Coordinates of C-alpha atoms and ligand atoms in Angstrom, one line a residue:
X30 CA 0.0 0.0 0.0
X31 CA 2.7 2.3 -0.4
X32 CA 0.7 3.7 -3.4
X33 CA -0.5 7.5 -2.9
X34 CA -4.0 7.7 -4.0
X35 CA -5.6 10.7 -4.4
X36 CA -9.6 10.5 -4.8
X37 CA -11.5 13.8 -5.4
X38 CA -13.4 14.6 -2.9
X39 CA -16.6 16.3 -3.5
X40 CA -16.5 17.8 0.0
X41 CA -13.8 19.5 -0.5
X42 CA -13.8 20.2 -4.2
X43 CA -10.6 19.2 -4.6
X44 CA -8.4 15.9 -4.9
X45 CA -7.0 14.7 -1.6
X46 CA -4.9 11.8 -0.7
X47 CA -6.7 8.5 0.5
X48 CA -6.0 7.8 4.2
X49 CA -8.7 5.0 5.5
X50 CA -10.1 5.4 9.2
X51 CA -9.2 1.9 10.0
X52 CA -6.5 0.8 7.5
X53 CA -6.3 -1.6 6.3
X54 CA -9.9 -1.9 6.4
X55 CA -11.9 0.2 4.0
X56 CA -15.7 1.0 4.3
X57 CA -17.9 2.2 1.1
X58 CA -21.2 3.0 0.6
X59 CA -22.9 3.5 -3.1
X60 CA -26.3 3.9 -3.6
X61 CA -28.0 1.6 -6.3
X62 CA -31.2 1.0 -8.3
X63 CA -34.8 1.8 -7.4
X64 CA -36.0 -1.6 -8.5
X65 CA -39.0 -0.9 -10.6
X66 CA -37.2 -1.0 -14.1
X67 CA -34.7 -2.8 -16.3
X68 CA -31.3 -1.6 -15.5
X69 CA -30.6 1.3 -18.5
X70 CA -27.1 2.9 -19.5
X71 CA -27.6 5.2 -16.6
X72 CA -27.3 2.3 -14.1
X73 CA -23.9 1.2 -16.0
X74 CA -22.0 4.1 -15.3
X75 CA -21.9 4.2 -11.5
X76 CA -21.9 0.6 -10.9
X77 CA -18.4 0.3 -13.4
X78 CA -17.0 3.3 -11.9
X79 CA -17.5 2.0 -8.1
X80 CA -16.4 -1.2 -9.4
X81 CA -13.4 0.4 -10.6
X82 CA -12.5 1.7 -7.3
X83 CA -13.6 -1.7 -5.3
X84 CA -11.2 -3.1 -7.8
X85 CA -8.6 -0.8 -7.3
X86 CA -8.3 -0.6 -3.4
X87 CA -8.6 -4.7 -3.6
X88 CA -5.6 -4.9 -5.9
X89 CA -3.7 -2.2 -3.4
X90 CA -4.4 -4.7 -0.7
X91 CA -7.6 -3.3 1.1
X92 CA -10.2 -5.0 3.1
X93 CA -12.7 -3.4 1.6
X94 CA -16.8 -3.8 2.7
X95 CA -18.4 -2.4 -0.5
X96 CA -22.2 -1.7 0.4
X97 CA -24.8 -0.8 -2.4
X98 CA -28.6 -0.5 -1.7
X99 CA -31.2 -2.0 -3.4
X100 CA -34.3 0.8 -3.3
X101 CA -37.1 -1.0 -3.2
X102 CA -39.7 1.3 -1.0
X103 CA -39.8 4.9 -0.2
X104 CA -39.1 6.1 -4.0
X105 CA -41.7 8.6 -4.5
X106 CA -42.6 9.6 -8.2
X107 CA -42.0 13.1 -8.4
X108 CA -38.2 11.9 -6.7
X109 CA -39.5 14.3 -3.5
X110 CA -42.1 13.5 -0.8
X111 CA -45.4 13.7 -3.2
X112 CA -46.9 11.3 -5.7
X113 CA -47.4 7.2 -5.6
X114 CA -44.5 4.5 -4.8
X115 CA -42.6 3.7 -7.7
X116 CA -42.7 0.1 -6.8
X117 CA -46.1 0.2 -6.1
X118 CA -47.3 1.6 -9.0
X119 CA -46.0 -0.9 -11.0
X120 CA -47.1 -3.6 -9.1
X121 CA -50.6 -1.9 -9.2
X122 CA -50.8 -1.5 -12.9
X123 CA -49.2 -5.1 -13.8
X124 CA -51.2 -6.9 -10.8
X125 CA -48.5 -7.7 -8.8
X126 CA -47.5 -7.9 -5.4
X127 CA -45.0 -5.0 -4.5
X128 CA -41.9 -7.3 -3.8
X129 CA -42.9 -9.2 -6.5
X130 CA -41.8 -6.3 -8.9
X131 CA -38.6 -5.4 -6.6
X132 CA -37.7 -9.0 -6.9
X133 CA -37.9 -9.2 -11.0
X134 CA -36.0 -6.4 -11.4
X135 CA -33.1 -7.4 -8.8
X136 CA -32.7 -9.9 -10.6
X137 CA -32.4 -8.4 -14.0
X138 CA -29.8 -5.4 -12.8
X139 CA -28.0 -8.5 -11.9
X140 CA -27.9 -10.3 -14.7
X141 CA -27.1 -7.5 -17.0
X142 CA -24.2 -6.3 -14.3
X143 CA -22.9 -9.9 -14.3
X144 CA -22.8 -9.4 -18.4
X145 CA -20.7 -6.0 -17.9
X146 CA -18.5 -8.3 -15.3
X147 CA -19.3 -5.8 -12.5
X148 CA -18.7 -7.6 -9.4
X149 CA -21.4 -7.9 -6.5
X150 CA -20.3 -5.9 -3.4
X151 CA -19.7 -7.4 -0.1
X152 CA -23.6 -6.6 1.3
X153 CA -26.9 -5.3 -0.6
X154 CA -29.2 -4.4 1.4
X155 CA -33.0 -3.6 0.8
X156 CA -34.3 -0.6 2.2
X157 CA -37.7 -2.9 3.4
X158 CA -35.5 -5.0 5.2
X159 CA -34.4 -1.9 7.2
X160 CA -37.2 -0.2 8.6
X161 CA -36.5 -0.7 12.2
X162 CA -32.9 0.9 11.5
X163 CA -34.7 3.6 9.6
X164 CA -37.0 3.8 12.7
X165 CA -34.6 4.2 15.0
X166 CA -32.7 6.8 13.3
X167 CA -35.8 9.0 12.2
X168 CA -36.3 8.7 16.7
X169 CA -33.6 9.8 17.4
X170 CA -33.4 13.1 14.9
X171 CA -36.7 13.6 17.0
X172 CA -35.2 13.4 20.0
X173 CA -32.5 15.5 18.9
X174 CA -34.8 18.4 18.3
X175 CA -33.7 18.0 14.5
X176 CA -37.4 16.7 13.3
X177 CA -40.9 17.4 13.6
X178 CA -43.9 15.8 13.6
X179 CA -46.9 16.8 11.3
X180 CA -50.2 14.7 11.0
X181 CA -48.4 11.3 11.8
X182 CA -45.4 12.0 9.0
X183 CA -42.2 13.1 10.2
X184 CA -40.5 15.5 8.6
X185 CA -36.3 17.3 8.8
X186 CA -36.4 20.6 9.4
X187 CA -34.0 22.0 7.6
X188 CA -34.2 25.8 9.4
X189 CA -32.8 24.1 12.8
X190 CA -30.4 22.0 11.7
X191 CA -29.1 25.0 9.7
X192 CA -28.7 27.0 12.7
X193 CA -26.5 24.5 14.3
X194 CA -24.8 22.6 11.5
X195 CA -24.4 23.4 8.0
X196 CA -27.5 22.3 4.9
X197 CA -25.8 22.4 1.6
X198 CA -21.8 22.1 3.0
X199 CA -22.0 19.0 -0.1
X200 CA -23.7 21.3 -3.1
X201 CA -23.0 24.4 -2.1
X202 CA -26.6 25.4 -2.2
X203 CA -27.6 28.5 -0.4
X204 CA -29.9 27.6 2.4
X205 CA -31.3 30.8 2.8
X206 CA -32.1 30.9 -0.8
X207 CA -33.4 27.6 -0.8
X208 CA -35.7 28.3 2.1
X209 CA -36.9 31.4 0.8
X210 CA -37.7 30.1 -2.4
X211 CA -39.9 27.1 -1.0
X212 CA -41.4 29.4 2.1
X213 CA -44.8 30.5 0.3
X214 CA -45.5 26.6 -0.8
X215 CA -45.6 25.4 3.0
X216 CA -49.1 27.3 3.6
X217 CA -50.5 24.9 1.5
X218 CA -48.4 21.5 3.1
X219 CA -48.2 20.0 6.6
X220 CA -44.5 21.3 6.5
X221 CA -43.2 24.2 8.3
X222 CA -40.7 24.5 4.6
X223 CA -41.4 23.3 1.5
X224 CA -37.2 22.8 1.6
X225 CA -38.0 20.2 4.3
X226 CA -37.9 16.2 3.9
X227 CA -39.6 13.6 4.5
X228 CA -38.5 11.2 7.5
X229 CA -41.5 9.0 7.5
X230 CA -44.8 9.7 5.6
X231 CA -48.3 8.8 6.8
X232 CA -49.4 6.1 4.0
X233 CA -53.0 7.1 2.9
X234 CA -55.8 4.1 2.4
X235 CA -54.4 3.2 -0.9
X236 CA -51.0 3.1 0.1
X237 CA -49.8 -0.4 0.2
X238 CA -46.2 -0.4 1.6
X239 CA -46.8 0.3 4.8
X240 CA -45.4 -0.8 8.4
X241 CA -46.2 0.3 11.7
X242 CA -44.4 3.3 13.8
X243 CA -44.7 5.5 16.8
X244 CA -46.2 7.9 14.8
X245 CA -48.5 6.4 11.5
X246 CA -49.1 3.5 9.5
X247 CA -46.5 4.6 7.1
X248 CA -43.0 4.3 4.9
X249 CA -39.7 5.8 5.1
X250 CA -38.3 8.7 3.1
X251 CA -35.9 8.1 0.4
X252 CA -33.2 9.5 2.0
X253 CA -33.2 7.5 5.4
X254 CA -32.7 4.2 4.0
X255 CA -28.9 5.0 3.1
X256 CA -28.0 6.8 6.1
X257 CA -29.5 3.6 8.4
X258 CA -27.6 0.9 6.2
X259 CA -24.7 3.3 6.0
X260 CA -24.3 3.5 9.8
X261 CA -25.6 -0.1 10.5
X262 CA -23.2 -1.9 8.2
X263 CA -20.2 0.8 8.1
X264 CA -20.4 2.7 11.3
X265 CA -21.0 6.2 11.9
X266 CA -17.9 7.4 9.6
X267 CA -17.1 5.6 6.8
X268 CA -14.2 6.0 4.2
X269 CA -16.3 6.5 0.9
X270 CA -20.0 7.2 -0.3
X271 CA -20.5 7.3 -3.8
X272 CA -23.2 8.0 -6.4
X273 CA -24.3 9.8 -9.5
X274 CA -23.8 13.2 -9.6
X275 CA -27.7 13.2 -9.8
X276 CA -27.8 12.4 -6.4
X277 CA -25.4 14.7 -4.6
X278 CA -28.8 17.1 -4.1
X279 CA -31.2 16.9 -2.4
X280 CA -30.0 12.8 -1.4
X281 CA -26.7 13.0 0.0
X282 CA -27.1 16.1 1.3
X283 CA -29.8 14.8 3.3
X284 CA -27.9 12.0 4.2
X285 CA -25.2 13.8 5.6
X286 CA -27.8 16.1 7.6
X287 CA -29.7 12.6 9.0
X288 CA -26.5 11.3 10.1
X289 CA -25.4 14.7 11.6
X290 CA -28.7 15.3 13.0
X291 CA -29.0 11.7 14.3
X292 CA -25.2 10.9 15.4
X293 CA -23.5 14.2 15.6
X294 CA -20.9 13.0 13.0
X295 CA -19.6 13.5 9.5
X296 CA -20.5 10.2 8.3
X297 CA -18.4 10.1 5.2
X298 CA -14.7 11.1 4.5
X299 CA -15.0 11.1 0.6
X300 CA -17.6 11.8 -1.3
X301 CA -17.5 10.7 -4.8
X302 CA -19.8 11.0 -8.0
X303 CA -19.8 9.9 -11.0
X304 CA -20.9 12.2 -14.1
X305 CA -24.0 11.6 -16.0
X306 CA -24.5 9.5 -19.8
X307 CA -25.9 11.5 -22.5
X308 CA -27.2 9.9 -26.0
X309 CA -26.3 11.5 -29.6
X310 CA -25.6 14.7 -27.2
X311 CA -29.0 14.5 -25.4
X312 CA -29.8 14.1 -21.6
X313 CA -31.5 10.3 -21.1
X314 CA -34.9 10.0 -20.6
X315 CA -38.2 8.1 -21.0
X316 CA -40.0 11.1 -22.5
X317 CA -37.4 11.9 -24.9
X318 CA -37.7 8.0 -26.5
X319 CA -33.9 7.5 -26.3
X320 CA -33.6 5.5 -22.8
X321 CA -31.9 1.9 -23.9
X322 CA -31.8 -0.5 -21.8
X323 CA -28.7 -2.5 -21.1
X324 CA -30.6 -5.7 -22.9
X325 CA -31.5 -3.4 -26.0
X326 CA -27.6 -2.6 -26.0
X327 CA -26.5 -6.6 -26.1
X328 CA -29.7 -7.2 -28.2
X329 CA -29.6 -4.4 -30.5
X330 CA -33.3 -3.6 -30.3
X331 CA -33.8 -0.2 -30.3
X332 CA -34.3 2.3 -32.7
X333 CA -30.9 4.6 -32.0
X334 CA -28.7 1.5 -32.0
X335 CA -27.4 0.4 -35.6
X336 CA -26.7 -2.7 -34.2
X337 CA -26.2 -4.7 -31.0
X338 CA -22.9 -4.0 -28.9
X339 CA -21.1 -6.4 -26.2
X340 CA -21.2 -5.7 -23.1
X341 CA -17.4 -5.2 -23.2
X342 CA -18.0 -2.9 -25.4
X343 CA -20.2 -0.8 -23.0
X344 CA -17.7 -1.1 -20.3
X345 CA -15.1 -0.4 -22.6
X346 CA -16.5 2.5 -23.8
X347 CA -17.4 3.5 -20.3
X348 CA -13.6 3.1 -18.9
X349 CA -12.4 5.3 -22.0
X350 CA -13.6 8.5 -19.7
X351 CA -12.7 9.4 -16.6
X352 CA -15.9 9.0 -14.3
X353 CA -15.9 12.7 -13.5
X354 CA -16.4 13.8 -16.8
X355 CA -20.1 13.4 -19.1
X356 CA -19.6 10.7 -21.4
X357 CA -22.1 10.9 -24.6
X358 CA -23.1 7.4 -26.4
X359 CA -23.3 7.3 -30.8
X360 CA -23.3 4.4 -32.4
X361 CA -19.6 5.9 -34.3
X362 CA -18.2 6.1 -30.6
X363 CA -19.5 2.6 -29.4
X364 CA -18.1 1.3 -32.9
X365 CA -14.5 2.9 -32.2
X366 CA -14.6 1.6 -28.8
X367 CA -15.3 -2.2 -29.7
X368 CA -12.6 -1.7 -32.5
X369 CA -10.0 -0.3 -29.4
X370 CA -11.5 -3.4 -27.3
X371 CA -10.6 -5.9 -30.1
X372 CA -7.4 -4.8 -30.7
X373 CA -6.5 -4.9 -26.7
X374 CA -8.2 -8.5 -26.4
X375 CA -6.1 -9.6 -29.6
X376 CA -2.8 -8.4 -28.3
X377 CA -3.5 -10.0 -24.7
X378 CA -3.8 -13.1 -26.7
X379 CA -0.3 -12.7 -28.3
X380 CA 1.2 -11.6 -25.8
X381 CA 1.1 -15.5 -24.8
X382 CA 2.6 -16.6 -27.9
X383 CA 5.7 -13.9 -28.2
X384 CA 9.1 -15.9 -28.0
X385 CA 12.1 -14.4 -26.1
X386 CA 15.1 -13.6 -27.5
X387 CA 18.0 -12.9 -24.7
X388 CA 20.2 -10.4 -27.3
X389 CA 17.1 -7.8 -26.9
X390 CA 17.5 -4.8 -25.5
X391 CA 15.6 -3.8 -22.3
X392 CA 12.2 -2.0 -23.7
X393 CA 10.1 0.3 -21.2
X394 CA 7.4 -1.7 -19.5
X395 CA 8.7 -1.1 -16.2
X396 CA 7.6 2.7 -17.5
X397 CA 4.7 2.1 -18.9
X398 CA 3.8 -0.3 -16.0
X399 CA 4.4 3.1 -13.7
X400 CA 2.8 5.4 -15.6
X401 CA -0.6 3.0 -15.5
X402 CA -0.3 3.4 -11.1
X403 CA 0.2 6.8 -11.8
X404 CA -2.9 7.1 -13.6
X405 CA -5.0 5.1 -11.2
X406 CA -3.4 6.6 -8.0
X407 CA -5.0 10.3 -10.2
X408 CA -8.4 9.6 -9.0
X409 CA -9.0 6.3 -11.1
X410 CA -8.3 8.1 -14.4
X411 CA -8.7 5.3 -16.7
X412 CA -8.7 6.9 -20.3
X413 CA -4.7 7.4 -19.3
X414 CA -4.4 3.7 -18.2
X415 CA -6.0 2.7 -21.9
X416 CA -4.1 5.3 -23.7
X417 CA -0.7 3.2 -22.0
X418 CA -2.2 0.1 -22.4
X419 CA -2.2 0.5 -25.7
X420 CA 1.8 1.8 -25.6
X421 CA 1.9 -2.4 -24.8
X422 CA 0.0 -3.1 -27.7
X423 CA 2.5 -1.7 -29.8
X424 CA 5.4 -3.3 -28.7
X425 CA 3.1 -6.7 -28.5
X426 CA 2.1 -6.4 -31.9
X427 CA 5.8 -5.4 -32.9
X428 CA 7.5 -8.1 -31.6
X429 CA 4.5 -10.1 -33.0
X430 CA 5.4 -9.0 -36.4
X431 CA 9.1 -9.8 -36.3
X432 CA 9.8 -5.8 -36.1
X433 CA 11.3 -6.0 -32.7
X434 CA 12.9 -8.1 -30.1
X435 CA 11.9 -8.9 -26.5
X436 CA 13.8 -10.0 -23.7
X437 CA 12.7 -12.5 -21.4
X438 CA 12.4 -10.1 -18.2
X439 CA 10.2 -7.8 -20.4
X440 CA 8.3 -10.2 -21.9
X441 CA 7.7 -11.1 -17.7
X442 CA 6.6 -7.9 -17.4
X443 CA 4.1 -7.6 -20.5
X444 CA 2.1 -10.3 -19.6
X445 CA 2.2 -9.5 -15.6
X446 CA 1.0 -5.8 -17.4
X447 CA -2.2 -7.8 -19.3
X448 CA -2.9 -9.4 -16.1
X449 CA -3.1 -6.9 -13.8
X450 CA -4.4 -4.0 -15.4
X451 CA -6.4 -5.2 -18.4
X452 CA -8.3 -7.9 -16.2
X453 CA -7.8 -7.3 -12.7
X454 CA -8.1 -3.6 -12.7
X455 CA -10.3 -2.6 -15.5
X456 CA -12.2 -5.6 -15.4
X457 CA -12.3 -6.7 -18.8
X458 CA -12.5 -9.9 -20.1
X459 CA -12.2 -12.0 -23.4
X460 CA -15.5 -12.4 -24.8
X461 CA -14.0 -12.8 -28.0
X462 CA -12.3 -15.5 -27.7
X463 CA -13.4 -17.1 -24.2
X464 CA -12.7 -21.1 -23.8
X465 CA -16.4 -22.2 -23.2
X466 CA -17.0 -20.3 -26.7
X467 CA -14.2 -22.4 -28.6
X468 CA -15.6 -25.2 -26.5
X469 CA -19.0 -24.7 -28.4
X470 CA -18.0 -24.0 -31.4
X471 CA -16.1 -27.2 -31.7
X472 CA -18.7 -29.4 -30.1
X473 CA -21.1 -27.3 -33.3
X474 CA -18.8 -28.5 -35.7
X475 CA -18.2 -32.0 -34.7
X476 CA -21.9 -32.8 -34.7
X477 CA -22.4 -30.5 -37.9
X478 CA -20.0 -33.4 -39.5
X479 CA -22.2 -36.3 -38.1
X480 CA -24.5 -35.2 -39.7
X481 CA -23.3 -34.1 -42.9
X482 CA -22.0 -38.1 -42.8
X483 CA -25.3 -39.2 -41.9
X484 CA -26.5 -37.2 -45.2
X485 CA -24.4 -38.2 -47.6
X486 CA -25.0 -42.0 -46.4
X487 CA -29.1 -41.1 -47.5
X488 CA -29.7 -41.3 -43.1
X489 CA -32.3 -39.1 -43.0
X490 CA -33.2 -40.2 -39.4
X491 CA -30.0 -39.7 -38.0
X492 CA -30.1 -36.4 -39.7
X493 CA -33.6 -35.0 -38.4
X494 CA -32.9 -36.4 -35.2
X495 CA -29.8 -33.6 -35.2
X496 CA -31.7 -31.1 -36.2
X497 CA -35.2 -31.8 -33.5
X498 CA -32.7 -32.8 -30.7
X499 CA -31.3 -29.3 -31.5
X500 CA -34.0 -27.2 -32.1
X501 CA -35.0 -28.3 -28.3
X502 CA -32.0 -26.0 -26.7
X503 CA -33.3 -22.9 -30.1
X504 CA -30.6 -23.8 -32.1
X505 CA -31.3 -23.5 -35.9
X506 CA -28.6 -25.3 -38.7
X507 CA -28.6 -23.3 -42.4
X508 CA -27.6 -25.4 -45.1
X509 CA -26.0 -23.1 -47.6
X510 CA -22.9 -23.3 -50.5
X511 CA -20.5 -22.8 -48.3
X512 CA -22.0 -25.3 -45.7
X513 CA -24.3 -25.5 -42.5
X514 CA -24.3 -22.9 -40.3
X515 CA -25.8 -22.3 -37.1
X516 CA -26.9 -19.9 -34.8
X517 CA -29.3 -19.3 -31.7
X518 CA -33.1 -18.3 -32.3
Ligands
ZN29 ZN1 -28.6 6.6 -1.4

């Protein structure tokens, strides 16, 4: 660990070098999907950029506890304190039972984060297991003076806790601004501030996520979920919360305020976000007709894709920026990125082939080998560990060519190079050429030959019996000029 990391911090504004609380123990906190949808390109970014760093601190020798939440209660439409479940409206309108829906649709962000290789964090909690935590918490905010009570919802108020502590130390929002601005709605809400948030809300008859409190019949707000697990699973200061940049207001700056208000603590050292996704240029969005899900990506089906692209594509194409910056998807990017992928995935695969030759002179992987650390250790900038990666590449493909040399040391140091930073780090992997596909395609062509055997012998039930027995796992044969194909339906 004798790697300086800086990490920006968006406290602070400005990058600062990574000292854990409890070294060499490492506690992070990122908050996931409201499970009421498939997973989209907007759910890709943060979960490869957090993998990135869970990675990272791994590789560095960290024992880190990587907590991401699974929202599946308390996610109001209009993303404030007003409108219907999320969840529940779903369930309602396809006939479902609430955790029915959260369920289905944990199960599909896993599936399509499996695909992108994004590995599962050390806990996931739900935010409906958690309601006595959330209980708890919201009590003792009360009891802190912090928190109010209005017809059996409980609500921050954001006026107090301003007077003692500091709302908006994370955005930078004005709070007198911000409470100004909402003052005149409050007349017409059970707040005392239309700035304020929701702790608990009272459900109404039709409400059905509901549990029982010392105050209503009711749910938790949105934010209180991640400040409970937080504290319950990381303690009352952690090393690192991250999110989208989407989130950093109003969510965490609630969170900080709940945990503050609650504990009397920073509850975070580094704060981290991740920069939005744009399409063709344009912000993401169901009314605009261009939010893809990750299965339309690996499927091709949707109107804006020209075809279908890997998921190592996506995560490709997603590593190529640094996580601060916006990142726009075209189908001439995607294509240049699944070109760059290729031509990395190719050269890890000669790199295993190259010969030594003793008479070479020493080549500069140490260097590059540096130069990747000292792009990760530079807030996880990936584009700069590609942009070296693909310094290696060059000498791969070189030597691969008969242009150049390589020594045996270097040659060492290539491969360790591949290992470590192409896999490890980044996380990519060789869908191109992966064993269990050269596996199928040479158990395909073996019994493509039985049967072209069977054919020429005039066995026509050998020959159906092929094609039926395969048909049963939707796999169709083409007899054509050059042969039989086959593919998947
Ligand atoms: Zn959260």
């Amino acid at each position: 660990m004798e790697n300086k990391l800086y990490i920006y911090n968006s406290l602070s504004r400005k990058k600062e070098l990574f000292e854990p609380l409890a070294a060499p123990h490492v506690g992070m906190y990122v908050c996931g999907p409201t499970v009421y949808g498939d997973a989209h390109l907007g759910h890709a970014r943060p979960a490869i950029t957090f993998d990135i760093v869970f990675r990272y601190l791994k590789h560095l020798g960290y024992k880190v506890r990587y907590v991401r939440n699974v929202t599946d209660v308390g996610h109001l439409e209009h993303d404030a304190d007003e409108g219907e479940d999320k969840i529940a409206k779903k369930a309602r309108l396809e006939d479902l039972e609430p955790m029915e829906v959260a369920h289905y649709y944990t199960v599909r962000y896993h599936y399509s984060m499996d695909k992108l290789n994004v590995l599962r964090p050390s806990i996931e909690p739900n935010a409906s297991g958690h309601i006595i935590e959330q209980i708890a918490m919201i009590q003792k905010i009360l009891d802190n003076g912090y928190a109010y009570l209005s017809n059996g919802s409980v609500y921050f108020d954001i006026e107090k806790y301003d007077k003692d502590y500091h709302y908006g130390i994370l955005s930078g929002r004005n709070v007198e601004e911000l409470l100004n601005n909402t003052r005149e709605l409050a007349g017409q809400s059970e707040k005392r501030n239309g700035a304020d948030f929701a702790l608990w809300k009272k459900a109404d008859a039709r409400h059905i996520m509901r549990w029982p409190s010392p105050w209503s019949d009711g749910f938790p707000g949105w934010h209180a979920e991640c400040s409970a697990m937080g504290c319950k699973y990381l303690g009352e200061q952690f090393d690192i919360h991250g999110g989208g940049m989407d989130l950093l207001f109003p969510h965490h700056e609630s969170e900080i305020a709940q945990s503050m208000a609650a504990n009397g603590k920073m509850p975070v050292r580094y704060w981290m976000h991740n920069n939005m996704i744009t399409i063709n240029g344009q912000k993401m969005g169901k009314s605009l007709g261009n939010a893809m899900s990750l299965e339309d990506f690996f499927a091709g089906n949707h109107k804006l894709l020209e075809r279908p692209y890997s998921p190592m594509t996506i995560r490709f194409f997603i590593l190529q920026a640094q996580y601060r910056s916006t990142l726009d998807f075209s189908n001439e990017a995607l294509q240049a990125a699944e070109k760059g992928y290729k031509r990395l995935m190719e050269a890890s695969e000669s790199v295993k082939t190259l010969v030594p030759d003793d008479t070479a002179e020493d080549l500069e992987i140490q260097k590059i080998t540096d130069l990747c650390y000292d792009a990760m250790n530079d807030d996880f900038n990936t584009p700069v560990v590609i942009a070296n990666l693909f310094e290696a590449v060059r000498i791969v493909n070189s030597v691969n060519d008969a242009h150049s040399k390589i020594n045996n040391r270097d040659l060492e140091s290539l491969k360790k190079l591949f290992d470590v930073f192409v896999f490890e780090i980044l996380g990519l992997v060789n869908t191109e050429k992966s064993d269990d596909n050269n596996l199928v395609d040479g158990l395909m062509q073996t019994i493509i030959d039985i049967r072209k055997e069977a054919r020429s012998k005039k066995d026509w039930a050998t020959s159906d019996l092929i094609r039926d027995k395969l048909a049963e796992f939707n796999v169709v044969l083409k007899d054509g000029k050059e042969g039989t194909t086959w593919s998947v339906k």
